[in-house]
Amino acid sequence: MRATTRLAQVCLLLAGCLLVWILPHLSSWEPGRQPDLPVIYVITPTHSRPTQKADLTRLANTLRQVPKLHWILVEDAKVLSPIVAGLLSRCGLAYTHLNVSKPDFCQRSCVARGSEQRNLGLDWLRRNRGPLDSGVVYFADDDNTYDLELFEEMRYTKLVSVWPVGLIAARWYERPLVGNGRVVGWYTGFPGRTFGIDMAGNARFVLKGAKAGMQENDFLSKLTRMEDLEPKANNCTRVLVWHTRTEPAALYKHRKENISIEV
């Protein structure tokens, strides 16, 4: 009888030790979680406009379906927007919310839109990630449309991976031209660049002071060579992201009715 009681006490002690070890892990466990996957860091510059909330909602609904993803949303604003903050708090994603205003010379017009916001996102990563932490950085505009497959294509990027972009430069698509598994040229509406690619068409990227249409080219020229690019999406023959830019604010001519409603 004593032996039985002693055995029961030992079993209870072992069970207690097991719970002490496992409970902290349960708090961070998620169904379907894949801890070994490299994290995808999506940096999105955004600015206030009639379609901002609609565009961000659509993008959030896409990103929420991608495992191991951290959304860095950077507003072109002097203060964080309550509307954007509320959307992020409900989006179900790991996120970081930042803001920085465009330079004074860009207040009316600017040829390198989003540079300050993308650079702030990169600065956050430098401060919060170690040199040995695995992951990939992707710059996702908030008014583009993304196939979920795109994110798995980019996840194991070694340096810079590339793919086609649809509905851009008055063309059905732009894309890298691939021969024997390597990028050898570009099908683009803006020739004359070493890297004839849109920001949506590469992972890991940004450069201050870039000229119109040259942000991608200037940055990639300092980072890699064309022959070292990693073609994705079946050797750049499939479109998995579309440049579906929304309409400018000038088209929304009628004022909102004077009632309490959040658009």
PDB file of C-alpha atoms in Angstrom:
ATOM      1  CA  MET A   1       0.000   0.000   0.000  1.00  0.00           C
ATOM      2  CA  ARG A   2       2.851   2.380   0.882  1.00  0.00           C
ATOM      3  CA  ALA A   3       4.618   1.511  -2.392  1.00  0.00           C
ATOM      4  CA  THR A   4       1.480   2.343  -4.332  1.00  0.00           C
ATOM      5  CA  THR A   5       1.105   5.685  -2.558  1.00  0.00           C
ATOM      6  CA  ARG A   6       4.787   6.460  -3.110  1.00  0.00           C
ATOM      7  CA  LEU A   7       4.461   5.657  -6.844  1.00  0.00           C
ATOM      8  CA  ALA A   8       1.427   7.912  -7.126  1.00  0.00           C
ATOM      9  CA  GLN A   9       3.329  10.780  -5.512  1.00  0.00           C
ATOM     10  CA  VAL A  10       6.238  10.353  -7.936  1.00  0.00           C
ATOM     11  CA  CYS A  11       3.857  10.337 -10.914  1.00  0.00           C
ATOM     12  CA  LEU A  12       2.176  13.531  -9.699  1.00  0.00           C
ATOM     13  CA  LEU A  13       5.569  15.195  -9.252  1.00  0.00           C
ATOM     14  CA  LEU A  14       6.645  14.239 -12.779  1.00  0.00           C
ATOM     15  CA  ALA A  15       3.336  15.458 -14.198  1.00  0.00           C
ATOM     16  CA  GLY A  16       3.779  18.779 -12.416  1.00  0.00           C
ATOM     17  CA  CYS A  17       7.303  19.191 -13.821  1.00  0.00           C
ATOM     18  CA  LEU A  18       6.003  18.425 -17.309  1.00  0.00           C
ATOM     19  CA  LEU A  19       3.296  21.079 -17.014  1.00  0.00           C
ATOM     20  CA  VAL A  20       5.819  23.658 -15.823  1.00  0.00           C
ATOM     21  CA  TRP A  21       7.867  23.004 -18.990  1.00  0.00           C
ATOM     22  CA  ILE A  22       5.007  22.797 -21.510  1.00  0.00           C
ATOM     23  CA  LEU A  23       2.654  25.609 -20.425  1.00  0.00           C
ATOM     24  CA  PRO A  24       4.917  28.470 -21.573  1.00  0.00           C
ATOM     25  CA  HIS A  25       5.148  26.803 -24.968  1.00  0.00           C
ATOM     26  CA  LEU A  26       1.388  26.350 -25.265  1.00  0.00           C
ATOM     27  CA  SER A  27       0.818  30.098 -25.011  1.00  0.00           C
ATOM     28  CA  SER A  28       2.732  30.674 -28.258  1.00  0.00           C
ATOM     29  CA  TRP A  29       1.527  27.558 -30.102  1.00  0.00           C
ATOM     30  CA  GLU A  30      -0.751  28.033 -33.082  1.00  0.00           C
ATOM     31  CA  PRO A  31      -2.560  25.351 -35.123  1.00  0.00           C
ATOM     32  CA  GLY A  32      -0.620  24.638 -38.291  1.00  0.00           C
ATOM     33  CA  ARG A  33       2.361  26.663 -37.111  1.00  0.00           C
ATOM     34  CA  GLN A  34       5.586  25.867 -38.960  1.00  0.00           C
ATOM     35  CA  PRO A  35       8.456  27.111 -36.767  1.00  0.00           C
ATOM     36  CA  ASP A  36      11.226  26.258 -39.241  1.00  0.00           C
ATOM     37  CA  LEU A  37       9.899  28.444 -42.067  1.00  0.00           C
ATOM     38  CA  PRO A  38      11.846  31.645 -42.790  1.00  0.00           C
ATOM     39  CA  VAL A  39       9.790  34.710 -41.899  1.00  0.00           C
ATOM     40  CA  ILE A  40       8.488  36.902 -44.721  1.00  0.00           C
ATOM     41  CA  TYR A  41       8.679  40.591 -43.810  1.00  0.00           C
ATOM     42  CA  VAL A  42       6.261  42.592 -45.940  1.00  0.00           C
ATOM     43  CA  ILE A  43       6.973  46.339 -45.958  1.00  0.00           C
ATOM     44  CA  THR A  44       4.043  48.403 -47.230  1.00  0.00           C
ATOM     45  CA  PRO A  45       4.148  52.182 -47.657  1.00  0.00           C
ATOM     46  CA  THR A  46       0.696  53.766 -47.483  1.00  0.00           C
ATOM     47  CA  HIS A  47      -0.855  57.231 -47.633  1.00  0.00           C
ATOM     48  CA  SER A  48      -4.251  58.760 -46.925  1.00  0.00           C
ATOM     49  CA  ARG A  49      -6.720  58.646 -49.845  1.00  0.00           C
ATOM     50  CA  PRO A  50     -10.368  57.619 -50.424  1.00  0.00           C
ATOM     51  CA  THR A  51      -9.459  53.991 -51.192  1.00  0.00           C
ATOM     52  CA  GLN A  52      -6.797  53.517 -48.493  1.00  0.00           C
ATOM     53  CA  LYS A  53      -8.907  51.503 -46.063  1.00  0.00           C
ATOM     54  CA  ALA A  54     -10.400  49.363 -48.836  1.00  0.00           C
ATOM     55  CA  ASP A  55      -6.944  48.646 -50.288  1.00  0.00           C
ATOM     56  CA  LEU A  56      -5.422  47.820 -46.896  1.00  0.00           C
ATOM     57  CA  THR A  57      -8.353  45.557 -46.011  1.00  0.00           C
ATOM     58  CA  ARG A  58      -7.898  43.587 -49.210  1.00  0.00           C
ATOM     59  CA  LEU A  59      -4.151  43.264 -48.630  1.00  0.00           C
ATOM     60  CA  ALA A  60      -4.638  42.260 -44.983  1.00  0.00           C
ATOM     61  CA  ASN A  61      -7.063  39.515 -46.045  1.00  0.00           C
ATOM     62  CA  THR A  62      -4.368  38.165 -48.369  1.00  0.00           C
ATOM     63  CA  LEU A  63      -1.446  38.387 -45.949  1.00  0.00           C
ATOM     64  CA  ARG A  64      -3.429  36.754 -43.136  1.00  0.00           C
ATOM     65  CA  GLN A  65      -3.415  33.505 -45.089  1.00  0.00           C
ATOM     66  CA  VAL A  66       0.412  33.364 -45.334  1.00  0.00           C
ATOM     67  CA  PRO A  67       2.197  31.523 -42.494  1.00  0.00           C
ATOM     68  CA  LYS A  68       5.186  33.107 -40.717  1.00  0.00           C
ATOM     69  CA  LEU A  69       4.623  36.636 -42.032  1.00  0.00           C
ATOM     70  CA  HIS A  70       5.244  40.000 -40.342  1.00  0.00           C
ATOM     71  CA  TRP A  71       3.587  43.083 -41.836  1.00  0.00           C
ATOM     72  CA  ILE A  72       5.463  46.392 -41.515  1.00  0.00           C
ATOM     73  CA  LEU A  73       3.012  49.123 -42.487  1.00  0.00           C
ATOM     74  CA  VAL A  74       4.541  52.593 -42.813  1.00  0.00           C
ATOM     75  CA  GLU A  75       2.297  55.624 -43.208  1.00  0.00           C
ATOM     76  CA  ASP A  76       3.284  58.757 -45.107  1.00  0.00           C
ATOM     77  CA  ALA A  77       2.057  60.963 -42.269  1.00  0.00           C
ATOM     78  CA  LYS A  78       3.183  63.069 -39.325  1.00  0.00           C
ATOM     79  CA  VAL A  79       1.159  60.946 -36.881  1.00  0.00           C
ATOM     80  CA  LEU A  80      -0.287  57.439 -36.960  1.00  0.00           C
ATOM     81  CA  SER A  81      -3.812  57.293 -38.349  1.00  0.00           C
ATOM     82  CA  PRO A  82      -6.471  55.931 -35.936  1.00  0.00           C
ATOM     83  CA  ILE A  83      -8.277  54.314 -38.870  1.00  0.00           C
ATOM     84  CA  VAL A  84      -5.153  52.440 -39.976  1.00  0.00           C
ATOM     85  CA  ALA A  85      -4.286  51.557 -36.370  1.00  0.00           C
ATOM     86  CA  GLY A  86      -7.768  50.131 -35.854  1.00  0.00           C
ATOM     87  CA  LEU A  87      -7.562  48.084 -39.030  1.00  0.00           C
ATOM     88  CA  LEU A  88      -4.210  46.628 -37.951  1.00  0.00           C
ATOM     89  CA  SER A  89      -5.469  45.762 -34.481  1.00  0.00           C
ATOM     90  CA  ARG A  90      -8.220  43.643 -36.041  1.00  0.00           C
ATOM     91  CA  CYS A  91      -6.266  42.132 -38.940  1.00  0.00           C
ATOM     92  CA  GLY A  92      -5.015  39.006 -37.138  1.00  0.00           C
ATOM     93  CA  LEU A  93      -1.426  39.510 -38.304  1.00  0.00           C
ATOM     94  CA  ALA A  94       1.881  40.083 -36.596  1.00  0.00           C
ATOM     95  CA  TYR A  95       2.547  43.704 -37.504  1.00  0.00           C
ATOM     96  CA  THR A  96       4.542  46.864 -36.881  1.00  0.00           C
ATOM     97  CA  HIS A  97       2.925  50.262 -37.444  1.00  0.00           C
ATOM     98  CA  LEU A  98       5.263  53.152 -38.280  1.00  0.00           C
ATOM     99  CA  ASN A  99       5.025  56.619 -39.799  1.00  0.00           C
ATOM    100  CA  VAL A 100       7.295  59.146 -41.499  1.00  0.00           C
ATOM    101  CA  SER A 101       6.373  62.121 -43.675  1.00  0.00           C
ATOM    102  CA  LYS A 102       7.687  62.574 -47.183  1.00  0.00           C
ATOM    103  CA  PRO A 103      10.419  65.259 -47.530  1.00  0.00           C
ATOM    104  CA  ASP A 104       9.333  68.878 -48.007  1.00  0.00           C
ATOM    105  CA  PHE A 105      10.348  68.828 -51.670  1.00  0.00           C
ATOM    106  CA  CYS A 106       7.959  65.900 -52.207  1.00  0.00           C
ATOM    107  CA  GLN A 107       4.875  67.495 -50.671  1.00  0.00           C
ATOM    108  CA  ARG A 108       3.423  68.562 -54.025  1.00  0.00           C
ATOM    109  CA  SER A 109       5.093  66.083 -56.348  1.00  0.00           C
ATOM    110  CA  CYS A 110       7.873  63.567 -56.052  1.00  0.00           C
ATOM    111  CA  VAL A 111       9.504  61.181 -58.495  1.00  0.00           C
ATOM    112  CA  ALA A 112      10.544  58.571 -55.914  1.00  0.00           C
ATOM    113  CA  ARG A 113       7.346  57.943 -53.988  1.00  0.00           C
ATOM    114  CA  GLY A 114       7.467  55.733 -50.900  1.00  0.00           C
ATOM    115  CA  SER A 115      11.254  55.851 -50.466  1.00  0.00           C
ATOM    116  CA  GLU A 116      11.173  57.325 -46.952  1.00  0.00           C
ATOM    117  CA  GLN A 117       8.584  54.798 -45.837  1.00  0.00           C
ATOM    118  CA  ARG A 118      10.447  51.810 -47.255  1.00  0.00           C
ATOM    119  CA  ASN A 119      13.703  52.982 -45.713  1.00  0.00           C
ATOM    120  CA  LEU A 120      12.054  53.349 -42.307  1.00  0.00           C
ATOM    121  CA  GLY A 121      10.778  49.778 -42.615  1.00  0.00           C
ATOM    122  CA  LEU A 122      14.309  48.605 -43.374  1.00  0.00           C
ATOM    123  CA  ASP A 123      15.672  50.599 -40.435  1.00  0.00           C
ATOM    124  CA  TRP A 124      13.190  48.835 -38.152  1.00  0.00           C
ATOM    125  CA  LEU A 125      14.392  45.469 -39.414  1.00  0.00           C
ATOM    126  CA  ARG A 126      18.035  46.392 -38.818  1.00  0.00           C
ATOM    127  CA  ARG A 127      17.232  47.312 -35.221  1.00  0.00           C
ATOM    128  CA  ASN A 128      15.028  44.316 -34.467  1.00  0.00           C
ATOM    129  CA  ARG A 129      16.577  41.402 -36.380  1.00  0.00           C
ATOM    130  CA  GLY A 130      19.959  39.800 -35.917  1.00  0.00           C
ATOM    131  CA  PRO A 131      22.392  39.022 -38.753  1.00  0.00           C
ATOM    132  CA  LEU A 132      21.737  35.286 -38.410  1.00  0.00           C
ATOM    133  CA  ASP A 133      17.918  35.496 -38.294  1.00  0.00           C
ATOM    134  CA  SER A 134      16.416  33.902 -41.386  1.00  0.00           C
ATOM    135  CA  GLY A 135      13.823  35.719 -43.450  1.00  0.00           C
ATOM    136  CA  VAL A 136      13.051  37.541 -46.660  1.00  0.00           C
ATOM    137  CA  VAL A 137      11.937  41.153 -47.258  1.00  0.00           C
ATOM    138  CA  TYR A 138       9.248  42.019 -49.791  1.00  0.00           C
ATOM    139  CA  PHE A 139       7.933  45.481 -50.666  1.00  0.00           C
ATOM    140  CA  ALA A 140       4.197  45.141 -51.261  1.00  0.00           C
ATOM    141  CA  ASP A 141       2.257  48.201 -52.402  1.00  0.00           C
ATOM    142  CA  ASP A 142      -1.182  48.374 -50.813  1.00  0.00           C
ATOM    143  CA  ASP A 143      -3.062  48.693 -54.118  1.00  0.00           C
ATOM    144  CA  ASN A 144      -1.618  45.635 -55.857  1.00  0.00           C
ATOM    145  CA  THR A 145      -3.200  42.167 -56.021  1.00  0.00           C
ATOM    146  CA  TYR A 146      -1.243  39.106 -54.877  1.00  0.00           C
ATOM    147  CA  ASP A 147      -1.621  35.385 -55.466  1.00  0.00           C
ATOM    148  CA  LEU A 148      -0.858  33.435 -52.272  1.00  0.00           C
ATOM    149  CA  GLU A 149       1.545  31.243 -54.224  1.00  0.00           C
ATOM    150  CA  LEU A 150       3.823  34.251 -54.702  1.00  0.00           C
ATOM    151  CA  PHE A 151       4.778  34.281 -51.019  1.00  0.00           C
ATOM    152  CA  GLU A 152       5.844  30.647 -51.026  1.00  0.00           C
ATOM    153  CA  GLU A 153       7.859  31.288 -54.190  1.00  0.00           C
ATOM    154  CA  MET A 154       9.840  34.040 -52.450  1.00  0.00           C
ATOM    155  CA  ARG A 155      10.231  32.435 -49.019  1.00  0.00           C
ATOM    156  CA  TYR A 156      13.593  30.741 -49.647  1.00  0.00           C
ATOM    157  CA  THR A 157      15.224  33.625 -51.523  1.00  0.00           C
ATOM    158  CA  LYS A 158      19.011  33.575 -51.074  1.00  0.00           C
ATOM    159  CA  LEU A 159      19.716  37.140 -52.211  1.00  0.00           C
ATOM    160  CA  VAL A 160      17.280  38.557 -54.792  1.00  0.00           C
ATOM    161  CA  SER A 161      14.505  36.602 -56.480  1.00  0.00           C
ATOM    162  CA  VAL A 162      12.454  37.954 -59.403  1.00  0.00           C
ATOM    163  CA  TRP A 163       9.187  37.207 -61.228  1.00  0.00           C
ATOM    164  CA  PRO A 164       6.716  38.809 -63.677  1.00  0.00           C
ATOM    165  CA  VAL A 165       4.284  41.609 -62.769  1.00  0.00           C
ATOM    166  CA  GLY A 166       0.937  41.886 -64.530  1.00  0.00           C
ATOM    167  CA  LEU A 167      -0.944  44.960 -65.800  1.00  0.00           C
ATOM    168  CA  ILE A 168       1.907  47.436 -65.785  1.00  0.00           C
ATOM    169  CA  ALA A 169       3.385  50.081 -68.125  1.00  0.00           C
ATOM    170  CA  ALA A 170       0.368  49.810 -70.454  1.00  0.00           C
ATOM    171  CA  ARG A 171       1.243  46.134 -71.001  1.00  0.00           C
ATOM    172  CA  TRP A 172      -0.347  42.894 -69.935  1.00  0.00           C
ATOM    173  CA  TYR A 173       2.842  42.159 -68.010  1.00  0.00           C
ATOM    174  CA  GLU A 174       6.543  42.861 -67.572  1.00  0.00           C
ATOM    175  CA  ARG A 175       8.948  40.045 -66.850  1.00  0.00           C
ATOM    176  CA  PRO A 176      12.565  38.959 -66.679  1.00  0.00           C
ATOM    177  CA  LEU A 177      13.696  36.939 -69.699  1.00  0.00           C
ATOM    178  CA  VAL A 178      15.261  33.654 -68.616  1.00  0.00           C
ATOM    179  CA  GLY A 179      17.668  31.371 -70.460  1.00  0.00           C
ATOM    180  CA  ASN A 180      19.119  28.190 -68.985  1.00  0.00           C
ATOM    181  CA  GLY A 181      17.754  29.103 -65.572  1.00  0.00           C
ATOM    182  CA  ARG A 182      19.328  32.588 -65.481  1.00  0.00           C
ATOM    183  CA  VAL A 183      17.984  36.073 -66.128  1.00  0.00           C
ATOM    184  CA  VAL A 184      19.368  37.304 -69.467  1.00  0.00           C
ATOM    185  CA  GLY A 185      17.186  40.348 -70.190  1.00  0.00           C
ATOM    186  CA  TRP A 186      13.875  42.109 -69.658  1.00  0.00           C
ATOM    187  CA  TYR A 187      10.501  42.439 -71.338  1.00  0.00           C
ATOM    188  CA  THR A 188       9.567  45.931 -70.139  1.00  0.00           C
ATOM    189  CA  GLY A 189       7.869  49.157 -71.132  1.00  0.00           C
ATOM    190  CA  PHE A 190      10.797  51.157 -69.698  1.00  0.00           C
ATOM    191  CA  PRO A 191      13.979  49.938 -71.454  1.00  0.00           C
ATOM    192  CA  GLY A 192      17.506  51.164 -70.815  1.00  0.00           C
ATOM    193  CA  ARG A 193      17.836  49.907 -67.230  1.00  0.00           C
ATOM    194  CA  THR A 194      20.162  47.171 -66.029  1.00  0.00           C
ATOM    195  CA  PHE A 195      17.314  45.837 -63.907  1.00  0.00           C
ATOM    196  CA  GLY A 196      14.105  46.457 -65.835  1.00  0.00           C
ATOM    197  CA  ILE A 197      11.778  45.375 -63.064  1.00  0.00           C
ATOM    198  CA  ASP A 198       8.923  46.784 -60.984  1.00  0.00           C
ATOM    199  CA  MET A 199       9.119  46.862 -57.208  1.00  0.00           C
ATOM    200  CA  ALA A 200       6.409  44.196 -57.014  1.00  0.00           C
ATOM    201  CA  GLY A 201       8.633  41.851 -59.009  1.00  0.00           C
ATOM    202  CA  ASN A 202      11.469  41.236 -56.563  1.00  0.00           C
ATOM    203  CA  ALA A 203      12.063  40.269 -52.974  1.00  0.00           C
ATOM    204  CA  ARG A 204      14.638  42.052 -50.837  1.00  0.00           C
ATOM    205  CA  PHE A 205      15.200  45.518 -51.771  1.00  0.00           C
ATOM    206  CA  VAL A 206      15.484  50.507 -51.327  1.00  0.00           C
ATOM    207  CA  LEU A 207      17.496  53.506 -51.900  1.00  0.00           C
ATOM    208  CA  LYS A 208      17.237  57.142 -50.837  1.00  0.00           C
ATOM    209  CA  GLY A 209      17.549  59.766 -53.532  1.00  0.00           C
ATOM    210  CA  ALA A 210      16.411  57.525 -56.383  1.00  0.00           C
ATOM    211  CA  LYS A 211      15.245  59.159 -59.617  1.00  0.00           C
ATOM    212  CA  ALA A 212      11.886  58.563 -61.264  1.00  0.00           C
ATOM    213  CA  GLY A 213      11.439  54.886 -62.088  1.00  0.00           C
ATOM    214  CA  MET A 214      14.967  54.061 -60.942  1.00  0.00           C
ATOM    215  CA  GLN A 215      14.541  52.966 -57.318  1.00  0.00           C
ATOM    216  CA  GLU A 216      14.686  49.269 -58.115  1.00  0.00           C
ATOM    217  CA  ASN A 217      17.494  49.631 -60.652  1.00  0.00           C
ATOM    218  CA  ASP A 218      19.691  51.808 -58.406  1.00  0.00           C
ATOM    219  CA  PHE A 219      19.322  49.556 -55.397  1.00  0.00           C
ATOM    220  CA  LEU A 220      19.785  46.242 -57.176  1.00  0.00           C
ATOM    221  CA  SER A 221      22.842  47.567 -59.035  1.00  0.00           C
ATOM    222  CA  LYS A 222      24.561  47.996 -55.670  1.00  0.00           C
ATOM    223  CA  LEU A 223      23.376  44.664 -54.294  1.00  0.00           C
ATOM    224  CA  THR A 224      23.766  42.047 -57.001  1.00  0.00           C
ATOM    225  CA  ARG A 225      24.450  41.222 -60.657  1.00  0.00           C
ATOM    226  CA  MET A 226      21.839  40.243 -63.211  1.00  0.00           C
ATOM    227  CA  GLU A 227      23.343  36.763 -63.605  1.00  0.00           C
ATOM    228  CA  ASP A 228      22.901  36.151 -59.866  1.00  0.00           C
ATOM    229  CA  LEU A 229      19.161  36.894 -59.807  1.00  0.00           C
ATOM    230  CA  GLU A 230      16.934  33.969 -58.830  1.00  0.00           C
ATOM    231  CA  PRO A 231      14.040  33.560 -61.308  1.00  0.00           C
ATOM    232  CA  LYS A 232      10.830  32.313 -59.702  1.00  0.00           C
ATOM    233  CA  ALA A 233       7.297  31.536 -60.931  1.00  0.00           C
ATOM    234  CA  ASN A 234       8.318  28.767 -63.327  1.00  0.00           C
ATOM    235  CA  ASN A 235      11.289  30.652 -64.808  1.00  0.00           C
ATOM    236  CA  CYS A 236       9.287  33.888 -64.863  1.00  0.00           C
ATOM    237  CA  THR A 237       6.518  32.542 -67.074  1.00  0.00           C
ATOM    238  CA  ARG A 238       3.661  32.918 -64.556  1.00  0.00           C
ATOM    239  CA  VAL A 239       2.100  36.123 -63.249  1.00  0.00           C
ATOM    240  CA  LEU A 240       1.403  35.994 -59.493  1.00  0.00           C
ATOM    241  CA  VAL A 241       1.135  39.733 -58.751  1.00  0.00           C
ATOM    242  CA  TRP A 242      -0.822  42.421 -60.584  1.00  0.00           C
ATOM    243  CA  HIS A 243      -0.301  46.175 -60.554  1.00  0.00           C
ATOM    244  CA  THR A 244      -3.989  46.991 -59.938  1.00  0.00           C
ATOM    245  CA  ARG A 245      -3.530  50.618 -58.951  1.00  0.00           C
ATOM    246  CA  THR A 246      -6.699  52.249 -57.603  1.00  0.00           C
ATOM    247  CA  GLU A 247      -8.241  55.466 -58.929  1.00  0.00           C
ATOM    248  CA  PRO A 248      -6.935  58.887 -57.802  1.00  0.00           C
ATOM    249  CA  ALA A 249      -8.828  60.981 -55.258  1.00  0.00           C
ATOM    250  CA  ALA A 250      -9.783  63.539 -57.927  1.00  0.00           C
ATOM    251  CA  LEU A 251     -12.369  61.092 -59.290  1.00  0.00           C
ATOM    252  CA  TYR A 252     -14.321  61.199 -56.047  1.00  0.00           C
ATOM    253  CA  LYS A 253     -16.031  64.540 -56.723  1.00  0.00           C
ATOM    254  CA  HIS A 254     -18.936  64.358 -54.290  1.00  0.00           C
ATOM    255  CA  ARG A 255     -18.323  65.113 -50.642  1.00  0.00           C
ATOM    256  CA  LYS A 256     -19.223  62.567 -48.003  1.00  0.00           C
ATOM    257  CA  GLU A 257     -22.608  63.119 -46.410  1.00  0.00           C
ATOM    258  CA  ASN A 258     -22.476  64.870 -43.063  1.00  0.00           C
ATOM    259  CA  ILE A 259     -23.227  61.756 -41.016  1.00  0.00           C
ATOM    260  CA  SER A 260     -21.152  59.680 -38.660  1.00  0.00           C
ATOM    261  CA  ILE A 261     -19.715  56.936 -40.844  1.00  0.00           C
ATOM    262  CA  GLU A 262     -16.185  55.641 -41.266  1.00  0.00           C
ATOM    263  CA  VAL A 263     -15.146  54.960 -44.861  1.00  0.00           C
TER     264      VAL A 263
END
